Coordinates of C-alpha atoms in Angstrom, one line a residue:
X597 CA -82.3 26.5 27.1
X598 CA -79.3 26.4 25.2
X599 CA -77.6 29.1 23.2
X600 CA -77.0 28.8 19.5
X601 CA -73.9 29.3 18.0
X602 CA -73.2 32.6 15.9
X603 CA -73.2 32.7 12.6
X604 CA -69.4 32.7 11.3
X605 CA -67.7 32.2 14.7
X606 CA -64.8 29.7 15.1
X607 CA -65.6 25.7 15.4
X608 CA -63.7 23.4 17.9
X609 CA -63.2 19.8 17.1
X610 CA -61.7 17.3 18.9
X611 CA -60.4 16.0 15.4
X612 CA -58.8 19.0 14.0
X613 CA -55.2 19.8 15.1
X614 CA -54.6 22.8 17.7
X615 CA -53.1 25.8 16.0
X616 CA -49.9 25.1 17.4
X617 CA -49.6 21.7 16.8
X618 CA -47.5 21.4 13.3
X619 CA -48.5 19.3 10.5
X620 CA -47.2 15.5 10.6
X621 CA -46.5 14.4 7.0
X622 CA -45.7 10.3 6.8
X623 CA -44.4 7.9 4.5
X624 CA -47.9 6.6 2.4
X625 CA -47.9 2.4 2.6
X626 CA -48.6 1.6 -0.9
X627 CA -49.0 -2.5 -1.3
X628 CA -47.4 -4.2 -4.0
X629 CA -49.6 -5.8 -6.1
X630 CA -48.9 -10.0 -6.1
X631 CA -48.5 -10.4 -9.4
X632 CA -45.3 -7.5 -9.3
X633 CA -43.9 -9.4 -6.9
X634 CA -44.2 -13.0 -8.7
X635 CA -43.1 -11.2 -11.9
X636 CA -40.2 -10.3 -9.8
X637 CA -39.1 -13.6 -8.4
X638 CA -39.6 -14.8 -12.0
X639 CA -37.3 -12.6 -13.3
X640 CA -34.6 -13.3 -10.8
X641 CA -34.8 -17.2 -11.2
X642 CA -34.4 -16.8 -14.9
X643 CA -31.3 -14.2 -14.2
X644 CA -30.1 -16.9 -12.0
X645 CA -30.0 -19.6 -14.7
X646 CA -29.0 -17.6 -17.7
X647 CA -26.0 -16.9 -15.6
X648 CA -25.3 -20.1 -14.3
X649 CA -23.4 -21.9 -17.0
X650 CA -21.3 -18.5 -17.1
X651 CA -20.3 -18.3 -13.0
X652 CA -19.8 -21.7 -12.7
X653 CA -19.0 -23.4 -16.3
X654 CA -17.4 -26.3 -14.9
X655 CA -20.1 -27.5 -12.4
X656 CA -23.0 -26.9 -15.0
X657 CA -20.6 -29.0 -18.0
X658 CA -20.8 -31.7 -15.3
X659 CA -24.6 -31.6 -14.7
X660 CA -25.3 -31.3 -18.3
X661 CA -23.4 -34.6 -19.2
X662 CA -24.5 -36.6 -16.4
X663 CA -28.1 -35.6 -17.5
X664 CA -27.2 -36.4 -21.2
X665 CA -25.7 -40.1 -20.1
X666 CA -28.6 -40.6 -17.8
X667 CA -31.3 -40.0 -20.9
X668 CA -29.8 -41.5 -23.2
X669 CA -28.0 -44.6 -21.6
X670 CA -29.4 -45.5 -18.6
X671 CA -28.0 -45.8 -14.9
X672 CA -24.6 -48.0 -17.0
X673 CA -24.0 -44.8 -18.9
X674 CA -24.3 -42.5 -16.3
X675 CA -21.7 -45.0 -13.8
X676 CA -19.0 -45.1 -17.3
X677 CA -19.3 -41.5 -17.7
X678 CA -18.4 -40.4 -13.9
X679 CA -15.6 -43.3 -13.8
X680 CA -14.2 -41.9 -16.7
X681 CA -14.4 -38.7 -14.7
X682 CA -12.6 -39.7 -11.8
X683 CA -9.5 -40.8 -14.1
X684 CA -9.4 -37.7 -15.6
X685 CA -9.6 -35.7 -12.5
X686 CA -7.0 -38.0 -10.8
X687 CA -4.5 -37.6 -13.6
X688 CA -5.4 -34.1 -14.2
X689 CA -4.5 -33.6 -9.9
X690 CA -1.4 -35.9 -10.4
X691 CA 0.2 -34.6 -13.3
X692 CA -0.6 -30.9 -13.2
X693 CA -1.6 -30.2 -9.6
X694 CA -1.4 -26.4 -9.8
X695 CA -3.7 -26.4 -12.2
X696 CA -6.3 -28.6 -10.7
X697 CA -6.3 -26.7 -7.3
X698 CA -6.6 -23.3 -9.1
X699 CA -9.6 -24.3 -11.8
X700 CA -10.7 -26.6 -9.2
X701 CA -10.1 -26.9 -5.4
X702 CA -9.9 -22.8 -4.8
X703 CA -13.3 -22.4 -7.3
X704 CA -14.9 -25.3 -5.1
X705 CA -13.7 -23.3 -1.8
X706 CA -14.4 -20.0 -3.2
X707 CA -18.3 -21.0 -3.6
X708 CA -18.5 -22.7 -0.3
X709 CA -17.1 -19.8 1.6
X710 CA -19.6 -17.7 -0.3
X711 CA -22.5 -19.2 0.5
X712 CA -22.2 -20.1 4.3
X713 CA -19.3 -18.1 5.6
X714 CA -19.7 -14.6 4.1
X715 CA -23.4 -14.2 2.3
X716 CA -24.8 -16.1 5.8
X717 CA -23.4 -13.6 7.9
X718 CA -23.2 -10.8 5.8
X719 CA -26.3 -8.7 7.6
X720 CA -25.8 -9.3 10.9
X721 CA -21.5 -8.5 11.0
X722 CA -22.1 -5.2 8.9
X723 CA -25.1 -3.9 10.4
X724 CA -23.5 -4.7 14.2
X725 CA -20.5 -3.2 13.1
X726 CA -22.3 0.1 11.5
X727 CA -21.9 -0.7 7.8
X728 CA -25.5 -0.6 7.4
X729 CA -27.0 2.2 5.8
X730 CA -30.7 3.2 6.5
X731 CA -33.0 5.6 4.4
X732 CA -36.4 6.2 4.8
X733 CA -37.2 3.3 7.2
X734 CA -35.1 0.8 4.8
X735 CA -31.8 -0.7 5.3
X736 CA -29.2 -1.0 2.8
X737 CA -26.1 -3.3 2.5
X738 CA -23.0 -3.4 0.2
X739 CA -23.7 -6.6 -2.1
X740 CA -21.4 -9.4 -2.5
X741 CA -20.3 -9.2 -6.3
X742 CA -17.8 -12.1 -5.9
X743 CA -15.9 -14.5 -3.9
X744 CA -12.7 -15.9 -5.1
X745 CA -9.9 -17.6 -3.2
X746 CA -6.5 -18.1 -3.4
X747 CA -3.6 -20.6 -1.5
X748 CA -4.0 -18.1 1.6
X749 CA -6.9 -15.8 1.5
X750 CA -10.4 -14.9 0.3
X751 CA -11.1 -11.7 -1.8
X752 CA -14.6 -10.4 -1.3
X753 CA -14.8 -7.8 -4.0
X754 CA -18.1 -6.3 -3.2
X755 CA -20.4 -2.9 -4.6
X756 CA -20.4 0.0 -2.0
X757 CA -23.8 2.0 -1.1
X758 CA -24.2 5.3 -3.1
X759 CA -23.1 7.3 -0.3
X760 CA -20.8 5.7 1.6
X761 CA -16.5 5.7 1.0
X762 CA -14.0 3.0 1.8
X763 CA -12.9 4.8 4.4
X764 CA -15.8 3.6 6.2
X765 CA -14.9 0.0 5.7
X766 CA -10.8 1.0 6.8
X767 CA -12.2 2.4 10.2
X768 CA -14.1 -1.4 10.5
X769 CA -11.3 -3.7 9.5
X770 CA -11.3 -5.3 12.9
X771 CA -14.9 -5.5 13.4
X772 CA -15.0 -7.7 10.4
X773 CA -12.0 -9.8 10.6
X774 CA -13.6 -10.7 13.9
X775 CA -16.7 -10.8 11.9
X776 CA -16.1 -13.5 9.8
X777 CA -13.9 -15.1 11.9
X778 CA -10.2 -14.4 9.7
X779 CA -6.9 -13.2 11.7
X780 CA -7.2 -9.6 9.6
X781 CA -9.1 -7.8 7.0
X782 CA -7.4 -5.4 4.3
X783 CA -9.1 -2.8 2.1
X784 CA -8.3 -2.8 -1.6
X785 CA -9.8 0.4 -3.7
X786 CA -11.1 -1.5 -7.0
X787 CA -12.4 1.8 -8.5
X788 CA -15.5 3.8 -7.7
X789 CA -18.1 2.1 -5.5
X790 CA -15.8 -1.5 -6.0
X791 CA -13.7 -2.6 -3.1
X792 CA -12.6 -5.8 -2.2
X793 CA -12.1 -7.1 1.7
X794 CA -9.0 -9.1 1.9
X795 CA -9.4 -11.9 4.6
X796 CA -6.4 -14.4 5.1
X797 CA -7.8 -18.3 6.4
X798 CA -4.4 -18.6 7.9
X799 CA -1.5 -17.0 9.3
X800 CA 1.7 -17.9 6.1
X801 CA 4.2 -16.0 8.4
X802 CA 3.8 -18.1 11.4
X803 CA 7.3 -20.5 10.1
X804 CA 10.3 -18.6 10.5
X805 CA 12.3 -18.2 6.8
X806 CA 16.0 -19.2 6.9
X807 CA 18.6 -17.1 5.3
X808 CA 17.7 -16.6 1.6
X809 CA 20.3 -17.7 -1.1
X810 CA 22.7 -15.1 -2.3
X811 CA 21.5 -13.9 -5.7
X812 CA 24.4 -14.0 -8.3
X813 CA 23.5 -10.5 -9.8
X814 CA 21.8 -8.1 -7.2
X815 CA 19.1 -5.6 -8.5
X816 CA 19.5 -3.0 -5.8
X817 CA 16.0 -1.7 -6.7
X818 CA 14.4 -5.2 -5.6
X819 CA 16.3 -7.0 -2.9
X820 CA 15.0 -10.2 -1.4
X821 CA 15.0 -10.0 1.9
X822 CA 12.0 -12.2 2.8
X823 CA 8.6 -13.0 2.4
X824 CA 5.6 -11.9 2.1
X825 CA 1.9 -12.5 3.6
X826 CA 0.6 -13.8 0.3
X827 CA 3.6 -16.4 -0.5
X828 CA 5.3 -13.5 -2.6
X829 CA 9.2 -12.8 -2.1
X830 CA 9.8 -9.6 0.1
X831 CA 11.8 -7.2 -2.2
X832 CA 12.9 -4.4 -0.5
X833 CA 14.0 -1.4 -2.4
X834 CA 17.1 0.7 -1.3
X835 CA 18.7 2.2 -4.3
X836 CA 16.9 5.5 -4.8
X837 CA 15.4 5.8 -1.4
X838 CA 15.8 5.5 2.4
X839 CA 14.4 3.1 4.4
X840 CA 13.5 3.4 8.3
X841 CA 13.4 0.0 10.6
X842 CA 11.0 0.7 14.1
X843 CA 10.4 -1.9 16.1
X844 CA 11.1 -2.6 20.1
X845 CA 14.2 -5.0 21.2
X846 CA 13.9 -7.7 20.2
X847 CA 11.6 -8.2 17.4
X848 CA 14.0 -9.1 14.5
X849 CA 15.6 -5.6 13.6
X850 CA 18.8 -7.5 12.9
X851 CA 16.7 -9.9 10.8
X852 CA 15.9 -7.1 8.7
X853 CA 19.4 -5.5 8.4
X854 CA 21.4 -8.5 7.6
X855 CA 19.0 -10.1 5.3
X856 CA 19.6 -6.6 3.3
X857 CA 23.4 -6.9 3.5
X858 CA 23.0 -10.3 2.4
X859 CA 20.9 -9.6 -0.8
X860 CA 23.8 -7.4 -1.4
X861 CA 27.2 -8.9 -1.1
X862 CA 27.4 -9.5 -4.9
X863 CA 27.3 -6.0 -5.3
X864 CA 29.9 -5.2 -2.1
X865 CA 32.3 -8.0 -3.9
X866 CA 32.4 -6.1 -7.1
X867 CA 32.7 -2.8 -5.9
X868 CA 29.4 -1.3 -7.7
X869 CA 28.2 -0.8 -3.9
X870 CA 29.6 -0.1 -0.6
X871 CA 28.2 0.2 3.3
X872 CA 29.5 2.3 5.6
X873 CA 28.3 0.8 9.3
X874 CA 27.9 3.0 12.6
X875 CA 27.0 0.5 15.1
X876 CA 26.7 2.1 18.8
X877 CA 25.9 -1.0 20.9
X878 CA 29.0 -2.7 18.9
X879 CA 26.9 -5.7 18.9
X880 CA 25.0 -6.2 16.1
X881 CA 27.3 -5.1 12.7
X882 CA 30.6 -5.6 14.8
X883 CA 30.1 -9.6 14.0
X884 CA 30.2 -8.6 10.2
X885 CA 32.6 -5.4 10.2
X886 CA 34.7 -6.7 7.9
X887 CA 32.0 -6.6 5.5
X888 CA 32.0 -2.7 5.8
X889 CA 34.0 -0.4 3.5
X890 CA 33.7 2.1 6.6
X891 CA 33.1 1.4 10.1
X892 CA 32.3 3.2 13.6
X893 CA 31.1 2.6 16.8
X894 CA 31.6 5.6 18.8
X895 CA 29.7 9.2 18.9
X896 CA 33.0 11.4 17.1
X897 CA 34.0 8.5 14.7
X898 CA 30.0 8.3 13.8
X899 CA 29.5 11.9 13.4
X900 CA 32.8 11.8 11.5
X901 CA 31.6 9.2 9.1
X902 CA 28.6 10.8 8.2
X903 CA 30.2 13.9 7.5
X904 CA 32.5 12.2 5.3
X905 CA 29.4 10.7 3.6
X906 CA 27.6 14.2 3.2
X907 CA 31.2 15.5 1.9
X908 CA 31.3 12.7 -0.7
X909 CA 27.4 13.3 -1.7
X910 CA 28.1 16.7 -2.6
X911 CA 31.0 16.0 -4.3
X912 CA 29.4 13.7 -6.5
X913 CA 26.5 15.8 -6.8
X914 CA 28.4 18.8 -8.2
X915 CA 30.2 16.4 -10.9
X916 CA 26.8 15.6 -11.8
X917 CA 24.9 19.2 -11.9
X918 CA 24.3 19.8 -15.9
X919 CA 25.3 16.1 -16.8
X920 CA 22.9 13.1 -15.7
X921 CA 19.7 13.1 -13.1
X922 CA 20.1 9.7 -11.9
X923 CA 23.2 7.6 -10.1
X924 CA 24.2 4.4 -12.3
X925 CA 26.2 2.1 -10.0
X926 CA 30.1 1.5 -11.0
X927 CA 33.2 0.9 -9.4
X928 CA 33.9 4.9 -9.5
X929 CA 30.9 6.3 -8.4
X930 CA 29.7 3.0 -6.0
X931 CA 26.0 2.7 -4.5
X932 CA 26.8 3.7 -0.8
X933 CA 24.4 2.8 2.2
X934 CA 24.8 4.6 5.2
X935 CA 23.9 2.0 7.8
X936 CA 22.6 3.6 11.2
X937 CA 21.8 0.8 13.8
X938 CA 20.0 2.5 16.7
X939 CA 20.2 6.1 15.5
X940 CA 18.5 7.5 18.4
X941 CA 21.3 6.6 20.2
X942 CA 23.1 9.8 17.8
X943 CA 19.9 12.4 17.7
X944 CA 18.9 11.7 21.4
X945 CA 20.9 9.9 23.9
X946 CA 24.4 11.3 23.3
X947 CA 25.7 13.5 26.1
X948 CA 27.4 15.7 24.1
X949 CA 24.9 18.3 22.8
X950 CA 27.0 19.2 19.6
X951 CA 27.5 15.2 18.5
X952 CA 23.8 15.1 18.1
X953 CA 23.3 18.1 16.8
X954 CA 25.8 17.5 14.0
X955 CA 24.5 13.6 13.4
X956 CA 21.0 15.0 13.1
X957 CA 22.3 17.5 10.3
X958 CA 24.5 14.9 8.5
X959 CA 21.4 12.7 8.3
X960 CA 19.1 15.1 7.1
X961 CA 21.1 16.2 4.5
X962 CA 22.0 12.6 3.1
X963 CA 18.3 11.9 3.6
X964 CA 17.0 14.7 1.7
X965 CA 19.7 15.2 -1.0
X966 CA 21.8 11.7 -1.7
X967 CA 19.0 9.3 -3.3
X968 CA 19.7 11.0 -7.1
X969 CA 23.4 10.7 -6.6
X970 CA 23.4 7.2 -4.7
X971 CA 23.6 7.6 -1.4
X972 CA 21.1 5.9 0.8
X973 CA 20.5 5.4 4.3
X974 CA 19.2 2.3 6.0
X975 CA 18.1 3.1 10.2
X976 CA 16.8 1.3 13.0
X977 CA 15.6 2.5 15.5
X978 CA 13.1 1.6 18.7
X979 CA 11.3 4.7 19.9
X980 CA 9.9 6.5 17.0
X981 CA 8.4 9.8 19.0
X982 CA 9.5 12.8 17.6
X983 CA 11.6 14.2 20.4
X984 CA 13.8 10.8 19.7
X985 CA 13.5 10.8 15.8
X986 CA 12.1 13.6 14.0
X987 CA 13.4 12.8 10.4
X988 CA 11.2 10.4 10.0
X989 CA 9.1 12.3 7.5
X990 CA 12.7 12.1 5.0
X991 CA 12.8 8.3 4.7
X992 CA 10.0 7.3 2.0
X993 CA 10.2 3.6 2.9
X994 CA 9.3 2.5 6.4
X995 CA 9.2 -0.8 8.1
X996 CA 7.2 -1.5 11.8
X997 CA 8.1 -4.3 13.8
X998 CA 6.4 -5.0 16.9
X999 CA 5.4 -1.7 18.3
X1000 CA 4.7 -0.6 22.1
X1001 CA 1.6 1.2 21.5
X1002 CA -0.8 1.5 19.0
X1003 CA -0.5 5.5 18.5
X1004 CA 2.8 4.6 17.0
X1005 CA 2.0 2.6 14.3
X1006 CA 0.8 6.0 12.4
X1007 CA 3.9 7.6 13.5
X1008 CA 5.8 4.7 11.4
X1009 CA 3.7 4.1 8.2
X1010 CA 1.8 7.3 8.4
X1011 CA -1.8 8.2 9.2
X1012 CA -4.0 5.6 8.7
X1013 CA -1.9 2.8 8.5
X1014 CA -3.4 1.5 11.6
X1015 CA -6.6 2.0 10.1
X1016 CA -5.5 -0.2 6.9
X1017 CA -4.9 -3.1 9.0
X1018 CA -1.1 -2.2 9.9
X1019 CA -1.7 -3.8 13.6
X1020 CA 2.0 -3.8 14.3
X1021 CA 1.4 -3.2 18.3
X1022 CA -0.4 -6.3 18.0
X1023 CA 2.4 -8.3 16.4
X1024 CA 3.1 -11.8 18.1
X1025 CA 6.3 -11.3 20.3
X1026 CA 7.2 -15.3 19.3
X1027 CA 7.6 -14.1 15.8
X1028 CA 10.3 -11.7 15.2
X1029 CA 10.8 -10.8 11.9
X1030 CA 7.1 -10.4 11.3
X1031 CA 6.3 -6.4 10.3
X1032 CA 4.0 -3.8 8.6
X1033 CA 6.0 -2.1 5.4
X1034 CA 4.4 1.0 3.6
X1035 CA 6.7 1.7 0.3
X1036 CA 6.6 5.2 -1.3
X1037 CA 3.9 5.6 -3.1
X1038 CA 1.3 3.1 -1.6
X1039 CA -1.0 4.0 1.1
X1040 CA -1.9 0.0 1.9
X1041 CA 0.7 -1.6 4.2
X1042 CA 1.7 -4.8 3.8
X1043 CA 2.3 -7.5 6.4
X1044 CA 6.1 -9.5 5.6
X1045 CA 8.7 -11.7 7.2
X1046 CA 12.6 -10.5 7.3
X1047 CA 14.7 -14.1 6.9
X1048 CA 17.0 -15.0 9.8
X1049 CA 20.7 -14.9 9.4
X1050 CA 22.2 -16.4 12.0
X1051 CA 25.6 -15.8 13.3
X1052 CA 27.4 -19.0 11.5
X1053 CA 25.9 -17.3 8.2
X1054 CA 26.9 -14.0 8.9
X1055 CA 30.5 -15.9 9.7
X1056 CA 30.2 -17.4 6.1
X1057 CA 29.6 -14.3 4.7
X1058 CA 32.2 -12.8 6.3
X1059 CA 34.6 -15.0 5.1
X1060 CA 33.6 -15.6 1.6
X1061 CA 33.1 -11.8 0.4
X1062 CA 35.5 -10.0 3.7
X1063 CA 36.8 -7.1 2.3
X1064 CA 38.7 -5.8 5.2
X1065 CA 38.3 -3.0 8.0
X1066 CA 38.4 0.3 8.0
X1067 CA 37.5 2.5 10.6
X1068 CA 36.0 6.5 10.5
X1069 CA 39.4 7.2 12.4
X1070 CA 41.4 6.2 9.4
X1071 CA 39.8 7.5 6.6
X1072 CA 39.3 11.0 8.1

């Protein structure tokens, strides 16, 4: 006989949930209905061609007419209106050429590129490489806004996910330059949520420049020195600043140095700018010293001369106190550029404790008091850890040549720069010359060339713009 429940007491069923077992809430599956989704596709397809004749005016010009002559003329029309055509565009190509492959060839390239290079493998690079974002079981992906090329590169300016940063892309540069299959990528900030990928077809620094022509007037603000990535002169600024060359032996730090003094011998000829040389391995600015208003090569005449320099810089400065802000170049008061070739060699490697602790004073007083009053200083150096070289947080302007390790390309440019695409410590070593440079000012490095002087040029130089040698000895 079986028992009856009582009235009231507590039911068990297998379908209920346990007491302890927590309520699980899901995502309800709702089905679109068909006709939202054809409404949709319709919608798109007539976005598409509204669009059209605005994205790619010349290609739809060209359908139109051939349409036009086909309708109305017949297959002869049609064959006269393409001939005449193909005289246009050959004369058009012949006679203005730049013009052609910029409203023609890079427009033709840049919409071939987008459709099967980038938008084909646009999914499967970012969401390997963790630019995918996911939300509530869906995935998310930056969207291609627009492709457009130039002589060198592709610029894929694209819309970022509400969310994400372009820091997230900078910490992915090497994923998608591997990605889409271009030597490097570069982040540009556009504005908010717009950023454009910068991905070179082709390495432009892989030709080494010759020496650049003298200018006839020198703008010491703007210097030519050599080229850079995208085709663009390499104007390096040293009036106003101070500039710090890093890169092992070998890699083109003369390239750099010379190249500068070159851009400059106007300026040296007329007496509107000086350089005062300390060259310790008396190998590298001994072929030129008569170039040099000042010159030394030892650990007292150095430390001499940039005392002298310091003396000089505060002498101008205190004429200037209460009368001007900034330094005008003249023969009176000349631009001066301190010229330090392997200044570790003066704040580290010097026996004599109180040489480098009197060079590493003189410099860090030109360095953060002589750019109002003219006074610059150019330094090269190889090791840049901090126990070798820790002024390197006074020079605003910094240039990386090959590096050893990739930790020290953010001790050059600065955190991040690595980040940014500075890959100095991968630098080719058959390409000296090539390096990162980060101006004051701008976080995003850019990749250059320094021309090569060689040693008949800096023999020419000598001897057409020679002013004569003085040494630190004399003029102490």
């Amino acid at each position: 006989m079986m028992r009856q429940p009582k009235v009231g007491a507590a039911q068990s069923s297998p379908t209920l949930p346990t007491p302890a077992q927590g309520v699980r809430w899901t995502t309800p599956i709702v089905e679109t209905p068909g006709i939202v989704v054809l409404a949709s596709w319709v919608w798109r397809l007539v976005r598409f061609l509204v669009t059209l004749p605005f994205r790619f005016p010349v290609m739809v010009a060209c359908l139109a007419a051939s349409a036009g002559a086909w309708w109305w003329l017949d297959w002869p029309g049609l064959a006269c209106l393409r001939g005449v055509a193909a005289v246009v565009s050959l004369i058009w190509w012949r006679t203005w050429p730049d013009s052609y492959r910029a409203c023609v060839t890079l427009r033709l390239l840049a919409w071939w590129r987008h459709l099967f290079v980038y938008k084909r493998h646009w999914q499967p690079v970012l969401v390997i490489s963790g630019l995918a974002e996911s939300y509530q079981e869906r995935r998310y992906l930056p969207r291609i806004r627009r492709v457009s090329c130039n002589a060198w590169a592709d610029y894929v300016r694209i819309s970022l996910v509400a969310g994400t940063s372009p820091v997230d892309f900078e910490h992915r540069v090497a994923e998608l330059a591997h990605g889409f299959a271009a030597p490097s990528c570069r982040v540009v900030v556009n504005g908010p949520r717009d950023i454009t990928l910068e991905f070179p077809r082709r390495d432009t620094l892989a030709e080494p420049l010759d020496a650049l022509p003298v200018p006839d007037a020198p703008d010491l603000d703007a210097l030519p020195v050599g080229q850079r990535e995208d085709g663009s002169p390499w104007l390096l600024r040293l009036h106003g600043t101070h500039v710090l060359v890093v890169g092992v032996t070998g890699v083109g730090k003369g390239s750099v140095i010379w190249s500068t003094i070159r851009a400059m011998l106007p300026a040296l000829a007329d007496g509107t700018a000086q350089v005062w040389a300390i060259d310790p391995k008396r190998m590298e600015l001994a072929y030129g010293r008569d170039l040099f208003a000042q010159y030394a090569d030892e650990g007292e005449s150095a430390v001499a001369l940039l005392e002298r320099a310091v003396a000089d810089m505060q002498e101008r400065a205190q004429r200037y106190a209460g009368k001007q802000r900034s330094h005008v170049p003249t023969t009176d008061d000349p631009f001066i550029v301190v010229l330090l070739d392997e200044v570790a060699f003066l704040t580290a490697y010097h026996p004599d404790r109180d040489v480098r602790r009197r060079a590493e004073n003189a410099i860090a007083t030109l360095t953060s008091q002589g750019r109002s009053v003219g006074f610059s200083v150019l330094a090269a150096l190889q090791d840049p850890r901090k126990e070798v070289m820790n002024l390197r947080n006074l020079f605003p302007d910094k240039v990386a040549l090959r590096l050893d390790e990739a930790s020290q390309v953010d001790m050059v440019l600065g955190e991040g720069a690595r980040e940014r695409g500075a890959e100095a410590h991968l630098i080719d070593p058959t390409l000296p010359g090539v390096a990162y440079v980060r101006m004051e000012g701008s976080p995003a490095p850019v990749r250059v060339r320094a021309a090569y002087v060689s040693d008949k040029g800096i023999t020419a130089m000598v001897n057409s713009y020679g002013m004569g040698f003085s040494s630190a000895d004399e003029v102490a």
